[in-house]
Coordinates of C-alpha atoms in Angstrom, one line a residue:
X91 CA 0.0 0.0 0.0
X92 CA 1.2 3.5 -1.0
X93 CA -0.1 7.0 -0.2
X94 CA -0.1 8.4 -3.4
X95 CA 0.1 12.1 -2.4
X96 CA 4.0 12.0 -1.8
X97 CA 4.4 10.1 -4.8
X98 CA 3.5 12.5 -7.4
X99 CA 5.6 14.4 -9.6
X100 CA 2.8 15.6 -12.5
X101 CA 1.1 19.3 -11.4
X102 CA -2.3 18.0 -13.2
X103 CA -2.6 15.5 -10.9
X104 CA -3.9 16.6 -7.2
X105 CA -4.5 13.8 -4.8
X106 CA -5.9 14.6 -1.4
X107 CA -4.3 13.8 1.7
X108 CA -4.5 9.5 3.3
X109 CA -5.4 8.3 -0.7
X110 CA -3.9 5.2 -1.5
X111 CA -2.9 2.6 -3.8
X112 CA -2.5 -0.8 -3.7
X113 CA 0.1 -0.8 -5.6
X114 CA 3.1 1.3 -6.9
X115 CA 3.9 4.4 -9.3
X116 CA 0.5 5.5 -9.6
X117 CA 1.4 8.3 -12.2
X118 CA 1.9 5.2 -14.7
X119 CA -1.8 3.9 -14.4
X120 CA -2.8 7.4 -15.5
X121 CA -3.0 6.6 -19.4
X122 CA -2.5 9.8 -22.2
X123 CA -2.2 12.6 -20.2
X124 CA -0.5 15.3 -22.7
X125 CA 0.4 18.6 -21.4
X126 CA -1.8 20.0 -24.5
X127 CA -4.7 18.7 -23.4
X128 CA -4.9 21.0 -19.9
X129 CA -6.5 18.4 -18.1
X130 CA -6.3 17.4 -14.7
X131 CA -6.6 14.4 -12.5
X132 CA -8.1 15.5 -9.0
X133 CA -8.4 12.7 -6.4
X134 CA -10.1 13.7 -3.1
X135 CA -8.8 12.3 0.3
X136 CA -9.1 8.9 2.1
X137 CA -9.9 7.2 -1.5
X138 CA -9.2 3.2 -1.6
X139 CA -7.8 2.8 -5.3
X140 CA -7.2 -1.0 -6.2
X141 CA -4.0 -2.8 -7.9
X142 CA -4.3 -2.8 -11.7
X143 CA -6.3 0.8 -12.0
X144 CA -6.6 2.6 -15.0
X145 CA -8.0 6.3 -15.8
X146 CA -7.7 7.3 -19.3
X147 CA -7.2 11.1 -19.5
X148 CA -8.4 13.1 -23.0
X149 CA -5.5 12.5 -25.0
X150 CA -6.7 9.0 -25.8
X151 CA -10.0 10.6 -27.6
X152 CA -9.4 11.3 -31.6
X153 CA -11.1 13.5 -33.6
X154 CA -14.1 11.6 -35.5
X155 CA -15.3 14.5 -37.1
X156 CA -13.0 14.1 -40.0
X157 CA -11.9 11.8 -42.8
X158 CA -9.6 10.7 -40.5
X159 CA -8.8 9.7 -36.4
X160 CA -4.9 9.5 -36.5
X161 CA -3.6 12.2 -33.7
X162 CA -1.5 13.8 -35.6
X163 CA -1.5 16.4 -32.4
X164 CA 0.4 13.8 -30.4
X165 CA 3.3 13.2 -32.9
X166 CA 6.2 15.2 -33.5
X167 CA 7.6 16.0 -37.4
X168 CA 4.4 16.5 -39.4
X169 CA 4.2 20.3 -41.1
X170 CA 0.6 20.4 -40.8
X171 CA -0.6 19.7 -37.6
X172 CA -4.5 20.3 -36.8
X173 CA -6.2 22.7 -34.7
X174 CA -7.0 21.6 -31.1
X175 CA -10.3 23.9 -31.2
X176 CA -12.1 19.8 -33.1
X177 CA -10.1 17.8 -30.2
X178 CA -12.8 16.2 -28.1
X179 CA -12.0 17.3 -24.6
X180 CA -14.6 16.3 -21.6
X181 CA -12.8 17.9 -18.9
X182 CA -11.4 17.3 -15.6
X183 CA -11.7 13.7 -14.4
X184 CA -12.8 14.3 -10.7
X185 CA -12.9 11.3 -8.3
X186 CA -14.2 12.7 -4.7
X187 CA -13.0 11.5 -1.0
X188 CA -13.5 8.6 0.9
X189 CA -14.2 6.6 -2.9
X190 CA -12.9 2.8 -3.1
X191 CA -12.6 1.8 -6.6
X192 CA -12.1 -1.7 -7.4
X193 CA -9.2 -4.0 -8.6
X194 CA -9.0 -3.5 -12.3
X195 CA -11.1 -0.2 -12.8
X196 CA -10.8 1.5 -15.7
X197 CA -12.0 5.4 -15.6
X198 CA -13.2 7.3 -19.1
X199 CA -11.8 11.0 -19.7
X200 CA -14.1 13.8 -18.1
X201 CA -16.0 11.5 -15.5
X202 CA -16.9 12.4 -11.9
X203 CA -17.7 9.9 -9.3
X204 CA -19.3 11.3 -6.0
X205 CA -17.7 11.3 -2.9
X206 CA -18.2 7.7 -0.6
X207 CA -18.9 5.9 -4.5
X208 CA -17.9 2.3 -4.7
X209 CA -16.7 1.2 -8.2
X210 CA -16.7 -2.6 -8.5
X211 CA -13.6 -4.3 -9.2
X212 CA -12.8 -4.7 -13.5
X213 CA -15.5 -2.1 -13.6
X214 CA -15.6 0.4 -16.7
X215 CA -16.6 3.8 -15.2
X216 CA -18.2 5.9 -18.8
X217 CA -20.0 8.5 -17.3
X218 CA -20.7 10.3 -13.7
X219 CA -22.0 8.3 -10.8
X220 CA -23.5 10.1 -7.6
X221 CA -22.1 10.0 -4.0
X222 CA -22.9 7.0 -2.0
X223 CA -23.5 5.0 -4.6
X224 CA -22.0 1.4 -5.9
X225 CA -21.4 0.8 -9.1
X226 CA -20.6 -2.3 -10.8
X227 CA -19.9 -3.6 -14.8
X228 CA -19.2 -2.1 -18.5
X229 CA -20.0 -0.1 -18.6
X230 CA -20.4 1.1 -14.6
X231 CA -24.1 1.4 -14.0
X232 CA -25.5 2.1 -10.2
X233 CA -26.7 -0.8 -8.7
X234 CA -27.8 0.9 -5.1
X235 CA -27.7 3.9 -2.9
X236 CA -25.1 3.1 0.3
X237 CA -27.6 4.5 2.6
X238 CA -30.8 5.7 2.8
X239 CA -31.1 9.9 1.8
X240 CA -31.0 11.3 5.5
X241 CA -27.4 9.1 6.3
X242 CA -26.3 10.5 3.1
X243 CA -27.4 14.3 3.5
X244 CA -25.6 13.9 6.9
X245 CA -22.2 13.3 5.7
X246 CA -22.3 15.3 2.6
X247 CA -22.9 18.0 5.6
X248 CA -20.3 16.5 8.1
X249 CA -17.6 16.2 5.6
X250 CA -15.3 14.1 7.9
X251 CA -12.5 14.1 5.6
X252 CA -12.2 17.9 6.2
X253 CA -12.0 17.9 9.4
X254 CA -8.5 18.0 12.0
X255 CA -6.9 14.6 12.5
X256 CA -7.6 15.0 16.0
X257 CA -11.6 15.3 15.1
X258 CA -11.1 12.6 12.4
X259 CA -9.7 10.0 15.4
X260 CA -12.4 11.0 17.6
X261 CA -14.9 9.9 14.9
X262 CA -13.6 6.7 13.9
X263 CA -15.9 4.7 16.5
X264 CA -19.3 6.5 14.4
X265 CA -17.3 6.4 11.0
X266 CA -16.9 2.6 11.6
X267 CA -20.0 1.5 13.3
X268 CA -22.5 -0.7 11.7
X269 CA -25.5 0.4 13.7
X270 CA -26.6 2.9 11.2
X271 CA -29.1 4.3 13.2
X272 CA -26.7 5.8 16.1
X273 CA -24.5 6.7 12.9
X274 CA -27.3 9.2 12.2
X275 CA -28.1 10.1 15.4
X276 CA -24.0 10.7 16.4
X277 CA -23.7 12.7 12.8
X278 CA -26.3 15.1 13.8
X279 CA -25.2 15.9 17.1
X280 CA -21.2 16.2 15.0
X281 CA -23.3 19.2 13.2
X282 CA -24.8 21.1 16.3

């Protein structure tokens, strides 16, 4: 296990604090990210990512609006090279805090997955999936909530992972508890 944070060299790629990897050099399983593109990589804190991940940044999409797809962007000698303004660009690829994504997880350009989301493992994440959800296949559809609304307005208020260490230990008796219902009721006294 490796906290990625400490590890990262690329200034597109922001990882919050306590993220980690099950595995090493982390910059390597993020695939076609070109300093043209502008895009960034932004990981929230206390993610869970699996061995064997995978997010695909914009500079794997091709122009399809033309005769032809080959990047001629990306290579290095040709006289003519095209303008980016037809380059299919979805954006920052924004993965919130306290996410676990699965061994194997692959992650399209431009897709935002909510904070507390669990991906499955060898999952294919194409397009945005909400906060405290799970999702699961190819591509990643939701397959549930986490918790009912009211546990999940409470934390999107709480925000534990924003808090001081010091807070943070204090909570890790609610954060880990499986009675659900004094989850909700120690969460609302947190906000009072």
């Amino acid at each position: 296990m490796t906290y990625i944070k400490p590890t990262i060299s690329n200034p597109n790629i922001i990882i919050g604090d306590f993220t980690y990897f099950a595995d090493v050099d982390f910059e390597k399983h993020v695939t076609h990210h070109y300093d043209f593109c502008g895009d960034k990589l932004i990981i929230g804190k206390f993610c869970q990512i699996g061995k064997g991940i995978e997010i695909i940044m914009n500079g794997a999409n091709h122009q399809m609006n033309a005769v032809t797809t080959f990047p001629f962007y990306i290579f290095e000698g040709w006289e003519h090279t095209p303008s980016l303004d037809n380059f299919t660009n979805k954006g920052d690829t924004v993965i919130g805090n306290d996410v676990w994504l699965g061994q194997n997880v692959t992650i399209l350009p431009g897709v935002h997955i909510g904070d507390g989301a669990i991906i499955g493992a060898n999952s294919v994440v194409a397009h945005d999936i909400p906060s405290y959800c799970v999702a699961v296949g190819n591509p990643a559809t939701v397959k549930k909530k986490r918790f009912d609304d009211e546990l999940i307005s409470l934390l999107s208020k709480v925000k534990w992972w924003d808090k001081s260490i010091d807070e943070i230990n204090s909570l890790i008796p609610i954060l880990t508890c499986g009675d659900l219902s004094k989850v909700k009721q120690e969460l609302e006294k947190t906000i009072k």
